[in-house]
PDB file of C-alpha atoms in Angstrom:
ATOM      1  CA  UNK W  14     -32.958 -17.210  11.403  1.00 48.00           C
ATOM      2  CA  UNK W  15     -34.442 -21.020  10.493  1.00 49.00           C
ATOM      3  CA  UNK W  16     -37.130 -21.883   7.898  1.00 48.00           C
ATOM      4  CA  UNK W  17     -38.393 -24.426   5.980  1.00 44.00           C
ATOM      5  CA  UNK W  18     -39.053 -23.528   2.618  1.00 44.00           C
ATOM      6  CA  UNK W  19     -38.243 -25.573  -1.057  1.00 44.00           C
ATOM      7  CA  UNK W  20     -38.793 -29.437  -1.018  1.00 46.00           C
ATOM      8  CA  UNK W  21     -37.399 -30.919  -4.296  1.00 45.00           C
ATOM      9  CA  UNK W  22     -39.633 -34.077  -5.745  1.00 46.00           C
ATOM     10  CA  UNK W  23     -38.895 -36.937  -7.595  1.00 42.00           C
ATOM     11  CA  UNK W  24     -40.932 -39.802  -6.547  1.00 39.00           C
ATOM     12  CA  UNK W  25     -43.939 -39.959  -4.704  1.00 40.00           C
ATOM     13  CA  UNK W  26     -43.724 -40.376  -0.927  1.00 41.00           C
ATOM     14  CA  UNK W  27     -44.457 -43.638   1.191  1.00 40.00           C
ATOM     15  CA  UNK W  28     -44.831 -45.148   3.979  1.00 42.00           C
ATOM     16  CA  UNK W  29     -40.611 -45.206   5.721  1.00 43.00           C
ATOM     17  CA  UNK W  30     -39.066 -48.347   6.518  1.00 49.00           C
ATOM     18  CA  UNK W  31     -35.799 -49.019   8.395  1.00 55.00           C
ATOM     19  CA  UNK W  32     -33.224 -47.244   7.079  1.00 74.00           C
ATOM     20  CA  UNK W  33     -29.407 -46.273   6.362  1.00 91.00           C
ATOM     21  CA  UNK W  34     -28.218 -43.562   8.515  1.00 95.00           C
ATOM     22  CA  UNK W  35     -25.572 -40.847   8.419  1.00 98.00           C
ATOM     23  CA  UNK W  36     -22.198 -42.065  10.574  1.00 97.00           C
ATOM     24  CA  UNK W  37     -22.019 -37.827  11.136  1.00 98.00           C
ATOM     25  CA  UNK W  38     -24.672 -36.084   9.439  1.00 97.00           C
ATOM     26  CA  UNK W  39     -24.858 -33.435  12.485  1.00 97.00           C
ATOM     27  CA  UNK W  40     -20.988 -33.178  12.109  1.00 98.00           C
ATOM     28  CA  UNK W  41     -20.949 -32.828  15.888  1.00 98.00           C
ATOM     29  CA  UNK W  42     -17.720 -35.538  16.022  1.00 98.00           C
ATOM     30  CA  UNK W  43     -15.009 -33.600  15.126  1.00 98.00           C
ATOM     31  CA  UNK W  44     -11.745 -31.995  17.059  1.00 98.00           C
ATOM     32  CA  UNK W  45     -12.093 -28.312  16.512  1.00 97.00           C
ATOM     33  CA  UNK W  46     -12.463 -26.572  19.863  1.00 96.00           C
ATOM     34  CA  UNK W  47     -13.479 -23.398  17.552  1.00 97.00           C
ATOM     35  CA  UNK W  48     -14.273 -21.974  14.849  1.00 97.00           C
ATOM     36  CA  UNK W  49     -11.803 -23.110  12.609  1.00 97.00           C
ATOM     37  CA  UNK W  50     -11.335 -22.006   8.924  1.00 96.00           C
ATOM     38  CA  UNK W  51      -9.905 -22.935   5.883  1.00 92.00           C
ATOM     39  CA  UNK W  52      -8.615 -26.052   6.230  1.00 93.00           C
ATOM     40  CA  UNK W  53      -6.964 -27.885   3.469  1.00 89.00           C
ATOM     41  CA  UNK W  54      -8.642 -31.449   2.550  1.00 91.00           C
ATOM     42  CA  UNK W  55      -5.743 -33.415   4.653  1.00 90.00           C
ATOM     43  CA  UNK W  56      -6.309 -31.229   7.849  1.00 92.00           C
ATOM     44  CA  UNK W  57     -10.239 -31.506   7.675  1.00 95.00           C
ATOM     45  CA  UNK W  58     -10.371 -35.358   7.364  1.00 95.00           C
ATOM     46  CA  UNK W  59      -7.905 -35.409  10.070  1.00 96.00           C
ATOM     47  CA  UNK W  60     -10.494 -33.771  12.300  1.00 97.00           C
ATOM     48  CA  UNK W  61     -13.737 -35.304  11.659  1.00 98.00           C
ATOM     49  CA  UNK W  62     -15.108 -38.618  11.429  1.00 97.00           C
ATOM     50  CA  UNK W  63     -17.909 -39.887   8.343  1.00 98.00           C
ATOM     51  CA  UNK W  64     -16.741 -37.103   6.351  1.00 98.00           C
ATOM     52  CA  UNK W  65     -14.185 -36.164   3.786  1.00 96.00           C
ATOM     53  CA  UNK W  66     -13.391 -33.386   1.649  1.00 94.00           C
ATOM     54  CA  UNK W  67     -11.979 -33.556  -1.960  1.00 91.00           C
ATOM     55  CA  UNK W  68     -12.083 -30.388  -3.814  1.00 85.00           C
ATOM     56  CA  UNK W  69     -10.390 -28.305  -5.793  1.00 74.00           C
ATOM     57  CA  UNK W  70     -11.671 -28.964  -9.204  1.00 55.00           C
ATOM     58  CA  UNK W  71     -13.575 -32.261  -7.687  1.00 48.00           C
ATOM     59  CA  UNK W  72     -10.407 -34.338  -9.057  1.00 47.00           C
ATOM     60  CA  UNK W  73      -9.858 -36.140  -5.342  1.00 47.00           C
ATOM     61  CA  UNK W  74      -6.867 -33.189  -4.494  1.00 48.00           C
ATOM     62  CA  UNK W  75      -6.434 -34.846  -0.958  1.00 50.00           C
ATOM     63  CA  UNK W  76      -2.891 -33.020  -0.608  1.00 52.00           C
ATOM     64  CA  UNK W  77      -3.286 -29.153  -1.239  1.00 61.00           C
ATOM     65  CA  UNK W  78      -7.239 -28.512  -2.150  1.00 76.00           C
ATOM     66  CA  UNK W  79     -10.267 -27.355  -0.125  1.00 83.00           C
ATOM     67  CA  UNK W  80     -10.812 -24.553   2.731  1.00 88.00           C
ATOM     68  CA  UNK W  81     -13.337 -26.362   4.605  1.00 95.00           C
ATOM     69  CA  UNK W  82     -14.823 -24.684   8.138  1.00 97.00           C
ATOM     70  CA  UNK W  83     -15.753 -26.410  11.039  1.00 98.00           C
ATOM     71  CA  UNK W  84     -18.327 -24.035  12.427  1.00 98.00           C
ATOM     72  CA  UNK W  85     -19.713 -23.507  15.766  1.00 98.00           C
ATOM     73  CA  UNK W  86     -21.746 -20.793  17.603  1.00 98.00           C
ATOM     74  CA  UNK W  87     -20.517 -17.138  15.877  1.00 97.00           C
ATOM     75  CA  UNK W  88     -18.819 -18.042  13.025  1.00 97.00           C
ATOM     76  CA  UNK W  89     -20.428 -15.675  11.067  1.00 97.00           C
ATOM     77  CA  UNK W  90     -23.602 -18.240  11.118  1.00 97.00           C
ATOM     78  CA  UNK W  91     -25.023 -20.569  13.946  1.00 98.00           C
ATOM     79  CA  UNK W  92     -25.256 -24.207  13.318  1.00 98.00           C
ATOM     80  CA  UNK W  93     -29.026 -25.149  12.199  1.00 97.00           C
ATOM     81  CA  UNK W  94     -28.412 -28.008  14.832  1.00 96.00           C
ATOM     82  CA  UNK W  95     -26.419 -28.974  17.729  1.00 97.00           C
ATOM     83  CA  UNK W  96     -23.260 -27.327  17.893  1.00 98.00           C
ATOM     84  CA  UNK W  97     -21.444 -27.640  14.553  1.00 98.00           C
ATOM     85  CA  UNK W  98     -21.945 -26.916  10.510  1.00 99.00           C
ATOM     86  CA  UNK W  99     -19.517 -27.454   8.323  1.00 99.00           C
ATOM     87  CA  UNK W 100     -19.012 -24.355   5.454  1.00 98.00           C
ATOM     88  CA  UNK W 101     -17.418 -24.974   2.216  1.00 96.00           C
ATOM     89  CA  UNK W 102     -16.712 -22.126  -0.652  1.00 92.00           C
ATOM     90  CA  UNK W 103     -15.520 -21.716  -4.039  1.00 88.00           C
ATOM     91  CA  UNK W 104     -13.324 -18.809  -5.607  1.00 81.00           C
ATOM     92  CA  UNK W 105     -12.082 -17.411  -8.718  1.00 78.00           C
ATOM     93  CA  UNK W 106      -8.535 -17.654  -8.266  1.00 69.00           C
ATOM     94  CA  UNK W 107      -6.486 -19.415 -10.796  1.00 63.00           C
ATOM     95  CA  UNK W 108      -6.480 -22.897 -10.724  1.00 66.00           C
ATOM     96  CA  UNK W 109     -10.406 -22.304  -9.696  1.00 71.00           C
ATOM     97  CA  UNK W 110     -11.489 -23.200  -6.040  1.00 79.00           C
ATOM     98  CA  UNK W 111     -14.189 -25.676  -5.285  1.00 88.00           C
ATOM     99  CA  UNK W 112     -14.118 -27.154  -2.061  1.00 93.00           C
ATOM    100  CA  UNK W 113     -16.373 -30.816  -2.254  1.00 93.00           C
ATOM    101  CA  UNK W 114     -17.659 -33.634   0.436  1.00 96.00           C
ATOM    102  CA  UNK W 115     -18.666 -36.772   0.857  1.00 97.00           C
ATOM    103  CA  UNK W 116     -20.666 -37.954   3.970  1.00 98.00           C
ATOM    104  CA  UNK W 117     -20.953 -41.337   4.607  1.00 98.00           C
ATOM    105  CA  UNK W 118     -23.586 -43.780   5.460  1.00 98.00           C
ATOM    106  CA  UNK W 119     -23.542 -46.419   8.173  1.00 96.00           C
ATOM    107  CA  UNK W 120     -24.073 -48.698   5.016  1.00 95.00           C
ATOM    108  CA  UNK W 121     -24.455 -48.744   1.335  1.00 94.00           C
ATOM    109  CA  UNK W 122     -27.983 -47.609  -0.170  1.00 94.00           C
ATOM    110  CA  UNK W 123     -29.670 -50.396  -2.413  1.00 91.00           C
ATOM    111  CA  UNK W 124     -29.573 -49.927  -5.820  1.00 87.00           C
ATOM    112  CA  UNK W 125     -33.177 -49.276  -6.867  1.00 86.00           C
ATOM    113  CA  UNK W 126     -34.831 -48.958  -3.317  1.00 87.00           C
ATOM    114  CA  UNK W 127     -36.375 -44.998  -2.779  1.00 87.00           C
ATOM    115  CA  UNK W 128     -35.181 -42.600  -0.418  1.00 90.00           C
ATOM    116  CA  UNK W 129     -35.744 -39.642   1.140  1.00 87.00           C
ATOM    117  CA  UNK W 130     -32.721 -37.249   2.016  1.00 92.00           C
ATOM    118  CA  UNK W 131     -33.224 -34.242   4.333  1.00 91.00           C
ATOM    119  CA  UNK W 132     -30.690 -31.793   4.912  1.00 94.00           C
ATOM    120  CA  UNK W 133     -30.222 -27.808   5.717  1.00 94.00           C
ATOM    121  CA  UNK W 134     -27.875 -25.022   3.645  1.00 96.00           C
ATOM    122  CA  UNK W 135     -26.906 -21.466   4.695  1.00 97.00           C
ATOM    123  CA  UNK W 136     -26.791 -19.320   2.213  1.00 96.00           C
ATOM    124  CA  UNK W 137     -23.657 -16.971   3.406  1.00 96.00           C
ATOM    125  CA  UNK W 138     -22.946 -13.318   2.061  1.00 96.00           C
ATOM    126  CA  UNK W 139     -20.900 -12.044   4.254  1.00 95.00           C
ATOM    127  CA  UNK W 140     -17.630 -12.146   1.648  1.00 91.00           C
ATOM    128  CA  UNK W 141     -19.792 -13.551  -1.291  1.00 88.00           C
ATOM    129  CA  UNK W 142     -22.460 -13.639  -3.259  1.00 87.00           C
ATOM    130  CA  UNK W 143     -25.023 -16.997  -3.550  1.00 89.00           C
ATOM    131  CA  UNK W 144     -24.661 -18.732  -6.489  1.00 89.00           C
ATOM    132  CA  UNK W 145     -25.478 -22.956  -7.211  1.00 90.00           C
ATOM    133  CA  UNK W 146     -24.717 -25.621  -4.988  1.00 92.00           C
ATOM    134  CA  UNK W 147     -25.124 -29.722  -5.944  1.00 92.00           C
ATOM    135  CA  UNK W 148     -25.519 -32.714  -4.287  1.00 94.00           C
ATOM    136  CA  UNK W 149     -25.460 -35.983  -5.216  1.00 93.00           C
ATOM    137  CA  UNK W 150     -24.790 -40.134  -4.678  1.00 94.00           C
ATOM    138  CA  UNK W 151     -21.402 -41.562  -5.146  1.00 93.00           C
ATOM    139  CA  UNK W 152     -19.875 -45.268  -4.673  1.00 90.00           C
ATOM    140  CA  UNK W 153     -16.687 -43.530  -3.210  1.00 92.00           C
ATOM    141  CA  UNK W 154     -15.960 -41.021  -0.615  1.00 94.00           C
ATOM    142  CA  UNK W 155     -13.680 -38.808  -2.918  1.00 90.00           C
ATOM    143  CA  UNK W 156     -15.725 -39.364  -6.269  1.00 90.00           C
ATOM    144  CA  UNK W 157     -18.979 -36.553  -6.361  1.00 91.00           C
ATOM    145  CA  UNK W 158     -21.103 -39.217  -8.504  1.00 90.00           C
ATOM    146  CA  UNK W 159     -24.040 -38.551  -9.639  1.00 89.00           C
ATOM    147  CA  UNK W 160     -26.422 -35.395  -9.690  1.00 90.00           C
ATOM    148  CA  UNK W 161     -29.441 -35.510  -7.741  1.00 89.00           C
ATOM    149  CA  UNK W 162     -29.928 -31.582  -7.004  1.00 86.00           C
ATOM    150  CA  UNK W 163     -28.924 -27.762  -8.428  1.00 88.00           C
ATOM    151  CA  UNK W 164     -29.909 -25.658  -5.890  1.00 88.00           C
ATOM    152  CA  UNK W 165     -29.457 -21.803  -5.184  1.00 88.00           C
ATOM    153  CA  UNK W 166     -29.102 -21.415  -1.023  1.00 90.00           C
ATOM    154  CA  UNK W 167     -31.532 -18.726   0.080  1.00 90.00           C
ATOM    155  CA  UNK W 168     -29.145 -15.492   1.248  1.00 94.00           C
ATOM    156  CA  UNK W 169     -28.055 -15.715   4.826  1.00 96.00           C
ATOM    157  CA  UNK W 170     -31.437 -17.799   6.172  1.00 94.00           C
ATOM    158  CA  UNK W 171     -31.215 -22.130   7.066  1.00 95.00           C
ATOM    159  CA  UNK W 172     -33.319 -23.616   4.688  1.00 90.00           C
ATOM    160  CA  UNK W 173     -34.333 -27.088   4.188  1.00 88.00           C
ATOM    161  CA  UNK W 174     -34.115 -28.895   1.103  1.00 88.00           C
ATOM    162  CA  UNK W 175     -35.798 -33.091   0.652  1.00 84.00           C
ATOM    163  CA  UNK W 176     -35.173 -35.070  -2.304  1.00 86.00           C
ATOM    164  CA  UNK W 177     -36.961 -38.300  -2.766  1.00 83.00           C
ATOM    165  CA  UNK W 178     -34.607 -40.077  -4.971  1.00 86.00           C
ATOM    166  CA  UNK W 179     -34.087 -43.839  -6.501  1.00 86.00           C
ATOM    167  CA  UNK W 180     -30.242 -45.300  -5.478  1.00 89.00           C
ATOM    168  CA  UNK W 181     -28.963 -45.548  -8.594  1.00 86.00           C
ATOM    169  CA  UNK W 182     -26.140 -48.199  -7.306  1.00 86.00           C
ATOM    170  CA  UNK W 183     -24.838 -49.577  -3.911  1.00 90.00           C
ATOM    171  CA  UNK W 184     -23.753 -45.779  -3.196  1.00 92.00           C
ATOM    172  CA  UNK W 185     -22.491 -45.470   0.418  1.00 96.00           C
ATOM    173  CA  UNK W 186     -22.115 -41.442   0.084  1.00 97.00           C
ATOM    174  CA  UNK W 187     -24.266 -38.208  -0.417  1.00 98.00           C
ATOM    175  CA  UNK W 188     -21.499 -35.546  -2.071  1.00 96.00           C
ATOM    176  CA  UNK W 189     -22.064 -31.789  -1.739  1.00 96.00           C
ATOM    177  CA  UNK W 190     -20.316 -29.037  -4.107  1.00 93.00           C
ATOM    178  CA  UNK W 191     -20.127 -25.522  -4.335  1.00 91.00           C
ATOM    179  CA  UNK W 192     -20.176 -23.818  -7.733  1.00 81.00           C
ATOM    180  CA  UNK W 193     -16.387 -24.450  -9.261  1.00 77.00           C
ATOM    181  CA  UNK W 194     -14.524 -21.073 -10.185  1.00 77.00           C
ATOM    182  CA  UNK W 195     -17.114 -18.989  -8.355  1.00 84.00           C
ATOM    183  CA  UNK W 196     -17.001 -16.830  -5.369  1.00 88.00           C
ATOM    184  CA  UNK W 197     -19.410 -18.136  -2.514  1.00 92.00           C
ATOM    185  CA  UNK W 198     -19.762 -19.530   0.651  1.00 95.00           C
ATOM    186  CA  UNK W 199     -22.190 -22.000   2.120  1.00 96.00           C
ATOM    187  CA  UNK W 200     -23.060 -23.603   5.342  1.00 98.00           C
ATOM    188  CA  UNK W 201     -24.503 -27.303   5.410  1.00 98.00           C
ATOM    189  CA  UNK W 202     -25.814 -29.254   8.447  1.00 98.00           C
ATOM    190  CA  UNK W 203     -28.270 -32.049   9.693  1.00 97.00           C
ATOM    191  CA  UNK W 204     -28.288 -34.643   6.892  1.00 97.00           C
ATOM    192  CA  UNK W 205     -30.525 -37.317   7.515  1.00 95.00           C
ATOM    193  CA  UNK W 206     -31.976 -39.906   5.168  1.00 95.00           C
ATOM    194  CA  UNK W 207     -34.549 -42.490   5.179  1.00 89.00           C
ATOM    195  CA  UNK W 208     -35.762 -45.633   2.887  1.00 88.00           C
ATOM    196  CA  UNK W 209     -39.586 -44.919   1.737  1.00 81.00           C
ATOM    197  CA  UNK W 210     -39.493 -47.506  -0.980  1.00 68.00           C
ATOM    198  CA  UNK W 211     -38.057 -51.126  -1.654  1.00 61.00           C
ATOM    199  CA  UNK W 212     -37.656 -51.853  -5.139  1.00 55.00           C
ATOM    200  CA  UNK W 213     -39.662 -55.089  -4.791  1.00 51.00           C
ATOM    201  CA  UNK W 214     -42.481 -53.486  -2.904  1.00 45.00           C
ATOM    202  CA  UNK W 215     -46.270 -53.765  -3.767  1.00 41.00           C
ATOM    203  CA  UNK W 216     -47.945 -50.598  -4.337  1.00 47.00           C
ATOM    204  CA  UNK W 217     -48.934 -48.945  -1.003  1.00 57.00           C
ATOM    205  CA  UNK W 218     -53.006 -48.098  -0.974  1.00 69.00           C
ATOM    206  CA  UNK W 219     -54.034 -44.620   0.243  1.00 78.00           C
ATOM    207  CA  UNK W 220     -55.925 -44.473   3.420  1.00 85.00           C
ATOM    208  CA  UNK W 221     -59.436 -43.494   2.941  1.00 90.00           C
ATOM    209  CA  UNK W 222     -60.267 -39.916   2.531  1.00 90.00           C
ATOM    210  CA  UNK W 223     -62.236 -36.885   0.875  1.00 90.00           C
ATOM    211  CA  UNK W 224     -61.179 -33.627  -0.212  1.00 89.00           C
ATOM    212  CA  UNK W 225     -63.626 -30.948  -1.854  1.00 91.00           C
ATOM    213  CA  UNK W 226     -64.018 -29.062  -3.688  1.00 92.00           C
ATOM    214  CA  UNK W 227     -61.075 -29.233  -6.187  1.00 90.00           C
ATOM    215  CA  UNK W 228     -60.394 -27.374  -7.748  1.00 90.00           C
ATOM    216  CA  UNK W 229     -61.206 -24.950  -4.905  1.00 91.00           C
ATOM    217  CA  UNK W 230     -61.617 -21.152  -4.027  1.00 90.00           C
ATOM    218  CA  UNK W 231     -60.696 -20.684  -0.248  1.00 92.00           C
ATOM    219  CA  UNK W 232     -61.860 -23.652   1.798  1.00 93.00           C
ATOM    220  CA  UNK W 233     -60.788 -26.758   1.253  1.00 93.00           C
ATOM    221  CA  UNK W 234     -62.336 -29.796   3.298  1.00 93.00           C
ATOM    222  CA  UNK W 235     -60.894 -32.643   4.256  1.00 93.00           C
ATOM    223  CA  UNK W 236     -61.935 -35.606   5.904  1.00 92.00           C
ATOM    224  CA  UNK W 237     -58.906 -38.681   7.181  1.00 92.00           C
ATOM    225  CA  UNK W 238     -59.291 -40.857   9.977  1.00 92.00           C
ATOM    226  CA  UNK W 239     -56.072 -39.449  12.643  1.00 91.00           C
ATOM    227  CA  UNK W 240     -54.694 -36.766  10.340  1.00 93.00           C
ATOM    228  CA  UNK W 241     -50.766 -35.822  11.925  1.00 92.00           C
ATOM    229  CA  UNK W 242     -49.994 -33.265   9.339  1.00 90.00           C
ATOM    230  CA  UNK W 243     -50.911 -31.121   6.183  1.00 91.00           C
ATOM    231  CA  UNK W 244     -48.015 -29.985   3.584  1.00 86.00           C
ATOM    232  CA  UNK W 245     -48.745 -28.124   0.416  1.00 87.00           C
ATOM    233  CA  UNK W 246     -46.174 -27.571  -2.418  1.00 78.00           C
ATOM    234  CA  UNK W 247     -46.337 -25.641  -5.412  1.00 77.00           C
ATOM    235  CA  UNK W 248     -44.829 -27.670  -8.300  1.00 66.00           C
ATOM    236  CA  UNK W 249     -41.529 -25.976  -8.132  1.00 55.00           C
ATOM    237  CA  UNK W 250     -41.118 -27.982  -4.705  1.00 60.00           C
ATOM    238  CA  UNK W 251     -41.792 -24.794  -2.345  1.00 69.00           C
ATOM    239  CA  UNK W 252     -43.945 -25.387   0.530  1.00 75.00           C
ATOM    240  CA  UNK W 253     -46.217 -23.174   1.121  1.00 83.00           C
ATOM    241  CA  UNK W 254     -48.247 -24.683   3.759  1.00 86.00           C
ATOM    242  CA  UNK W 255     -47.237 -26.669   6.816  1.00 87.00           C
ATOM    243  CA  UNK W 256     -49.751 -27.210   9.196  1.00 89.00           C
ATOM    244  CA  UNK W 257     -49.974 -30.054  12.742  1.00 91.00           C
ATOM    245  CA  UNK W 258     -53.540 -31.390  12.494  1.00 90.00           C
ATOM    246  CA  UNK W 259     -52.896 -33.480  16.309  1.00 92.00           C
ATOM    247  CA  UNK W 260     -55.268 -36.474  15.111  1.00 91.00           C
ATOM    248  CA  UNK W 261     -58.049 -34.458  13.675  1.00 91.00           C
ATOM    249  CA  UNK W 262     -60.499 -36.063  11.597  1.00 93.00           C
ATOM    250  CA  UNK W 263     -61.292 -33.527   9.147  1.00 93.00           C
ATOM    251  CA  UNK W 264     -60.473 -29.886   8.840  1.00 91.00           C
ATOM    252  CA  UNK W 265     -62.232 -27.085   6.541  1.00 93.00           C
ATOM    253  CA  UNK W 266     -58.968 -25.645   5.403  1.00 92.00           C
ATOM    254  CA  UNK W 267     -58.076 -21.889   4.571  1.00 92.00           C
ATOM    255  CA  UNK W 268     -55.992 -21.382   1.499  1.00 91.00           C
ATOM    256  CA  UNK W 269     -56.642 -17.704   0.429  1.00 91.00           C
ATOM    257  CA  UNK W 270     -52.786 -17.215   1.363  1.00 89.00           C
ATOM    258  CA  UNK W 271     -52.166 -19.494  -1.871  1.00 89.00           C
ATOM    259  CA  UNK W 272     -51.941 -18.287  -5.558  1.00 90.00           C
ATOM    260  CA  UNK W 273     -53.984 -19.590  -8.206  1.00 89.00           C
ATOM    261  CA  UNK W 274     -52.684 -22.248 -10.086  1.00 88.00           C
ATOM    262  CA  UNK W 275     -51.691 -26.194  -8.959  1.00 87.00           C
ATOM    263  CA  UNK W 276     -49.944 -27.527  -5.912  1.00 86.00           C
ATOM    264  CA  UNK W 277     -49.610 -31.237  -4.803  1.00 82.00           C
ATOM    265  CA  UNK W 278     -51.189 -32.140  -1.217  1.00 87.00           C
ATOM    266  CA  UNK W 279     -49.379 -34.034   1.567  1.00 85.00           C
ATOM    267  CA  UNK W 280     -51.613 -35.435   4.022  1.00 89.00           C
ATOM    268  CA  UNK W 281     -49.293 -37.499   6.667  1.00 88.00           C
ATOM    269  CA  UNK W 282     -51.681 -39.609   8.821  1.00 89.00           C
ATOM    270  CA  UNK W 283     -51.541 -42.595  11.025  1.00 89.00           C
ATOM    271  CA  UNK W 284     -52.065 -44.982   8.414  1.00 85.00           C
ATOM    272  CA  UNK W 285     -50.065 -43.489   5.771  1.00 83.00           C
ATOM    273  CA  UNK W 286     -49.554 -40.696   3.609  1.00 82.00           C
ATOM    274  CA  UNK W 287     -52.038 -39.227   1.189  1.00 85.00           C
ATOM    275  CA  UNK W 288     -50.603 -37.262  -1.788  1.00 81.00           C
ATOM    276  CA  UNK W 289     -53.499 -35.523  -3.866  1.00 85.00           C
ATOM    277  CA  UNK W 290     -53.395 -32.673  -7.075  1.00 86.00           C
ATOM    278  CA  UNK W 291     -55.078 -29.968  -6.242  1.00 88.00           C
ATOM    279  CA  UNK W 292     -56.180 -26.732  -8.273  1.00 88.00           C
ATOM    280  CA  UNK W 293     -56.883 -22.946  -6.485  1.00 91.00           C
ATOM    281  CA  UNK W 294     -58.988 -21.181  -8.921  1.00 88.00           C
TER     282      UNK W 294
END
């Protein structure tokens, strides 16, 4: 089953510009004919390209550490995308498991510039329970760097998680880890990322719109020239709303699915983006 559900926010969004790219974010090039489990941190770099692993204990064990899958098509999940997902875990055992990656980038991110980072996780139960997950920015491939996002995997459902973030250095690497010491198993797939923001870039101007009344009951109107798309988030990051608007000009919009309280507004058109507050009474 595949959903889209939290979005995690730390910048505003922007108008995209040309970009770093993953060298295997889909983790399609790799040598496993199977589904093929467990493999220490020397045997999975050996079989995949723009990716390494370098768990336990996140100390770079390249020799002994990790149980990293290379999943396809019923191994206990489906890939979210193409054919293959990777699945890393974490245990209790004694020294404590952890399994940890780095996937690479075509080229290094520039310190200060803004990104966006999109990526899926499968939350797996079928040994374990969910518990945290992290991912972050690192300078090298067997380093996790730093933190950009905790996140708890939804049980046994793809969801997809985007964090607007600023490079904090020349990183060339987005890191995932599992929980250290604790029992759980995760699947992750389709990383992409894209540039919204150069450090030395003017502020963008909205495109011209309205959008009453706010705060609002039920119906929201709102009027953009060549609207593509309408996103609402609660501000938690959760979307709630996800709607194709196909170029319309204006739309009298139904929100009595929402709760009360306040939500930001992504309005993606042809001649930008629009991000407003809004309040449901």
């Amino acid at each position: 089953m595949k959903t889209y559900l939290p979005v995690f926010f730390c910048f505003f969004l922007l108008g995209t510009l040309h970009s770093q790219t993953f060298l295997n974010g889909d983790f399609e090039d790799n040598l496993a004919i199977t589904c093929d489990y467990n493999n220490s941190n020397v045997s999975f770099n050996a079989k995949i390209t723009g990716v390494v692993a370098f768990g336990d204990e996140y100390l770079g064990d390249l020799l002994a550490g990790g149980e990293v899958d290379l999943q396809t098509y019923d191994c206990y999940v489906d890939p979210f995308s193409g054919d293959w997902c990777l699945g890393i875990a974490g245990g209790t055992g004694d020294p404590e498991e952890g399994d940890a990656l780095s996937i690479e980038l075509d080229q290094a991110l520039v310190a200060g510039d803004l990104y966006s980072l999109r990526f899926h996780v499968f939350g797996n139960t079928t040994f374990t329970n969910v518990e945290l997950m992290e991912v972050g920015v690192s300078s090298s491939p067997v380093e996790f760097g730093q933190s950009l996002l905790t996140l708890t995997p939804l049980p046994d459902i793809w969801m997809e998680h985007i964090i607007e973030f600023e490079a904090p250095a020349n990183a060339k690497y987005i890191t995932a880890r599992v929980t250290l010491g604790q029992d759980c198993w995760f699947q992750i797939d389709d990383f992409s990322i894209e540039r919204i923001q150069t450090s030395s870039a003017s502020t963008q101007i909205e495109p011209a719109h309205q959008l009453f009344p706010n705060p609002v009951h039920d119906r929201l109107t709102i009027a953009a020239a060549s609207m593509e798309r309408i996103e609402c988030y609660n501000l938690s990051g959760r979307i709630l709303l996800d709607q194709d608007m196909d170029g319309q000009d204006q739309i009298d919009l139904d929100l009595s699915m929402l709760p009360s309280g306040s939500f930001i507004l992504l309005v993606h058109t042809q001649d930008g983006l629009i991000r407003e507050p809004l309040i449901r009474l």
